[in-house]
Coordinates of C-alpha atoms in Angstrom, one line a residue:
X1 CA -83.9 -37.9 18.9
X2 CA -87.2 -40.1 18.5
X3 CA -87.4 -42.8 21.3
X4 CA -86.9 -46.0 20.5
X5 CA -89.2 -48.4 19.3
X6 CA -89.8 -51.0 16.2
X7 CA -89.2 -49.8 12.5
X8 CA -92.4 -48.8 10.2
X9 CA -92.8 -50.9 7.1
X10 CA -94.6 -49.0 3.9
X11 CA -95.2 -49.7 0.4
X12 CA -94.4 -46.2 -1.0
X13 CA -92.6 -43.1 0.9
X14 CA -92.2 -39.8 -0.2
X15 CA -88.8 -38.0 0.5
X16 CA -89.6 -34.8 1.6
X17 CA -88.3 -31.8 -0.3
X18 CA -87.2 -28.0 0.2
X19 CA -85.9 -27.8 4.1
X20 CA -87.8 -31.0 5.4
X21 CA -85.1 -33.2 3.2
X22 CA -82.3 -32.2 5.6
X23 CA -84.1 -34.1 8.3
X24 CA -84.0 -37.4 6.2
X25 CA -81.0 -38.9 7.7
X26 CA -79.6 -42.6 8.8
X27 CA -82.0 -43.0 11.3
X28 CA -84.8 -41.8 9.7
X29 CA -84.3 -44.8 7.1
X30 CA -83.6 -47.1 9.5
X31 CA -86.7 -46.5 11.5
X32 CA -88.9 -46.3 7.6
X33 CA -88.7 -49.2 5.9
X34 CA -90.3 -48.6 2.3
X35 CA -90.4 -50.7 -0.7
X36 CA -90.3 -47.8 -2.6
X37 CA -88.4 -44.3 -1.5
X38 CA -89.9 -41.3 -4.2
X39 CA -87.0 -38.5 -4.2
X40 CA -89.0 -35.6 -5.3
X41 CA -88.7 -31.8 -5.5
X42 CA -85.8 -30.6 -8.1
X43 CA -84.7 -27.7 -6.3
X44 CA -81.8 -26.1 -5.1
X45 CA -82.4 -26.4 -1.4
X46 CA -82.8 -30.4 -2.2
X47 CA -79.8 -30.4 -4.6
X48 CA -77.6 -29.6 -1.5
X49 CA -78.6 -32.1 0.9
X50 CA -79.4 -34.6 -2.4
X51 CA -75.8 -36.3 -1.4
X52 CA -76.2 -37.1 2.0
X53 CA -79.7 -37.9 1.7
X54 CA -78.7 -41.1 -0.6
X55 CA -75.9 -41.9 1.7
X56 CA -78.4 -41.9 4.7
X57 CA -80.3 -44.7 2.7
X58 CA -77.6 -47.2 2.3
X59 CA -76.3 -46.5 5.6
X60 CA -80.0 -46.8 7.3
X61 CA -80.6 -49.7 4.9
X62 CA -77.5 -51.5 6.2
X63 CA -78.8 -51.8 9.6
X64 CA -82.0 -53.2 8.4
X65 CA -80.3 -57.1 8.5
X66 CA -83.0 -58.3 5.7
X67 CA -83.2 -58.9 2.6
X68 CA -85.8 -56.6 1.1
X69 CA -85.6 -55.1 -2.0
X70 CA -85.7 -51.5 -2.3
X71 CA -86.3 -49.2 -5.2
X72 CA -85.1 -45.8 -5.0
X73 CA -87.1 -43.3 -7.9
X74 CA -86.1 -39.8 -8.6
X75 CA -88.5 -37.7 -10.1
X76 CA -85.8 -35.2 -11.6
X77 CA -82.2 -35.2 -13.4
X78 CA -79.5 -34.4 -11.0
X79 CA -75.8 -34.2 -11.2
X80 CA -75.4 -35.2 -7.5
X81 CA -77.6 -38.1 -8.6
X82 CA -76.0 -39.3 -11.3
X83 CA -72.2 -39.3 -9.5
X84 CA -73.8 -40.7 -6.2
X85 CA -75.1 -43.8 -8.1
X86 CA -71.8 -44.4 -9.7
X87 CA -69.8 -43.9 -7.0
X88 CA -71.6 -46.3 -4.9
X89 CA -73.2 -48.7 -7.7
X90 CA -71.9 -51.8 -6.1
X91 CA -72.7 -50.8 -2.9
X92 CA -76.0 -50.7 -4.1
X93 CA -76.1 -53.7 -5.5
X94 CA -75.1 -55.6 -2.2
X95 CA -78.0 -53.8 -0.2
X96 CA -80.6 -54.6 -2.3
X97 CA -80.9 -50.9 -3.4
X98 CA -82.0 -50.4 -7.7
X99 CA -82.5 -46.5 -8.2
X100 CA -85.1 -46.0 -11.7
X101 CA -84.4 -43.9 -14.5
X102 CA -86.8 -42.6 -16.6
X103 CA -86.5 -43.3 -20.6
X104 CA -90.0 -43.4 -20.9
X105 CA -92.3 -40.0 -21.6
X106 CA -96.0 -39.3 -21.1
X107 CA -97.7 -36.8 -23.6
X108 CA -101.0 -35.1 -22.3
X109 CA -102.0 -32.2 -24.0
X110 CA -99.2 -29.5 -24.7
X111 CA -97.2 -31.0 -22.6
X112 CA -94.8 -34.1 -22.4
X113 CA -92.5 -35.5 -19.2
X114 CA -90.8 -38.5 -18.1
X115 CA -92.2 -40.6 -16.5
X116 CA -92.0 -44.7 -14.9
X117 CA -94.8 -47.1 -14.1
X118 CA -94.1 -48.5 -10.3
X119 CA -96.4 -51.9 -9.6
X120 CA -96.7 -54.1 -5.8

């Protein structure tokens, strides 16, 4: 357990992916406070801690007793995605918590991907 001590406010955090993501949990969100969380890393070892990584954030974000807005972007389609943020859509919306989707795509050379424009 880290000791105690005041929460770290950031612009921009990365989520980190393969093992590392399984030691995102509630406190981990409650002691970094980010404008913007980046989910990264679509792959299987993330896909199975994907659900109770995004319930770590609202319950993390709960405790946080302000009103800052929080984006949430995910950097790959996922199943466990999808149902999370319809299961808990309104609970969402009464944190303060808007997750991005991507309908936009960048072309650069022979290759094209999805991609979203994030501005502070």
């Amino acid at each position: 357990a880290a000791p105690p001590g005041p929460p770290i406010y950031v612009d921009l955090a990365y989520l980190p992916g393969s093992w590392s993501a399984r030691t995102v949990d509630e406190e981990f969100f409650r002691r970094v406070r980010s404008l913007c969380y980046v989910v990264s890393g679509d792959d299987h070892l993330k896909e199975g801690v994907l659900r109770s990584l995004l319930d770590a954030l609202l319950a993390g974000k709960h405790q946080w007793g302000t009103d800052i807005q929080v984006t949430l972007i995910p950097t790959f389609d996922s199943l466990v995605m999808h149902e999370w943020y319809q299961e808990t859509h309104e609970r969402q919306q009464e944190l303060g918590i808007t997750v991005l989707g991507s309908n936009s795509t960048v072309a650069m050379q022979d290759e094209t991907f999805p991609a979203c424009k994030v501005e502070f």
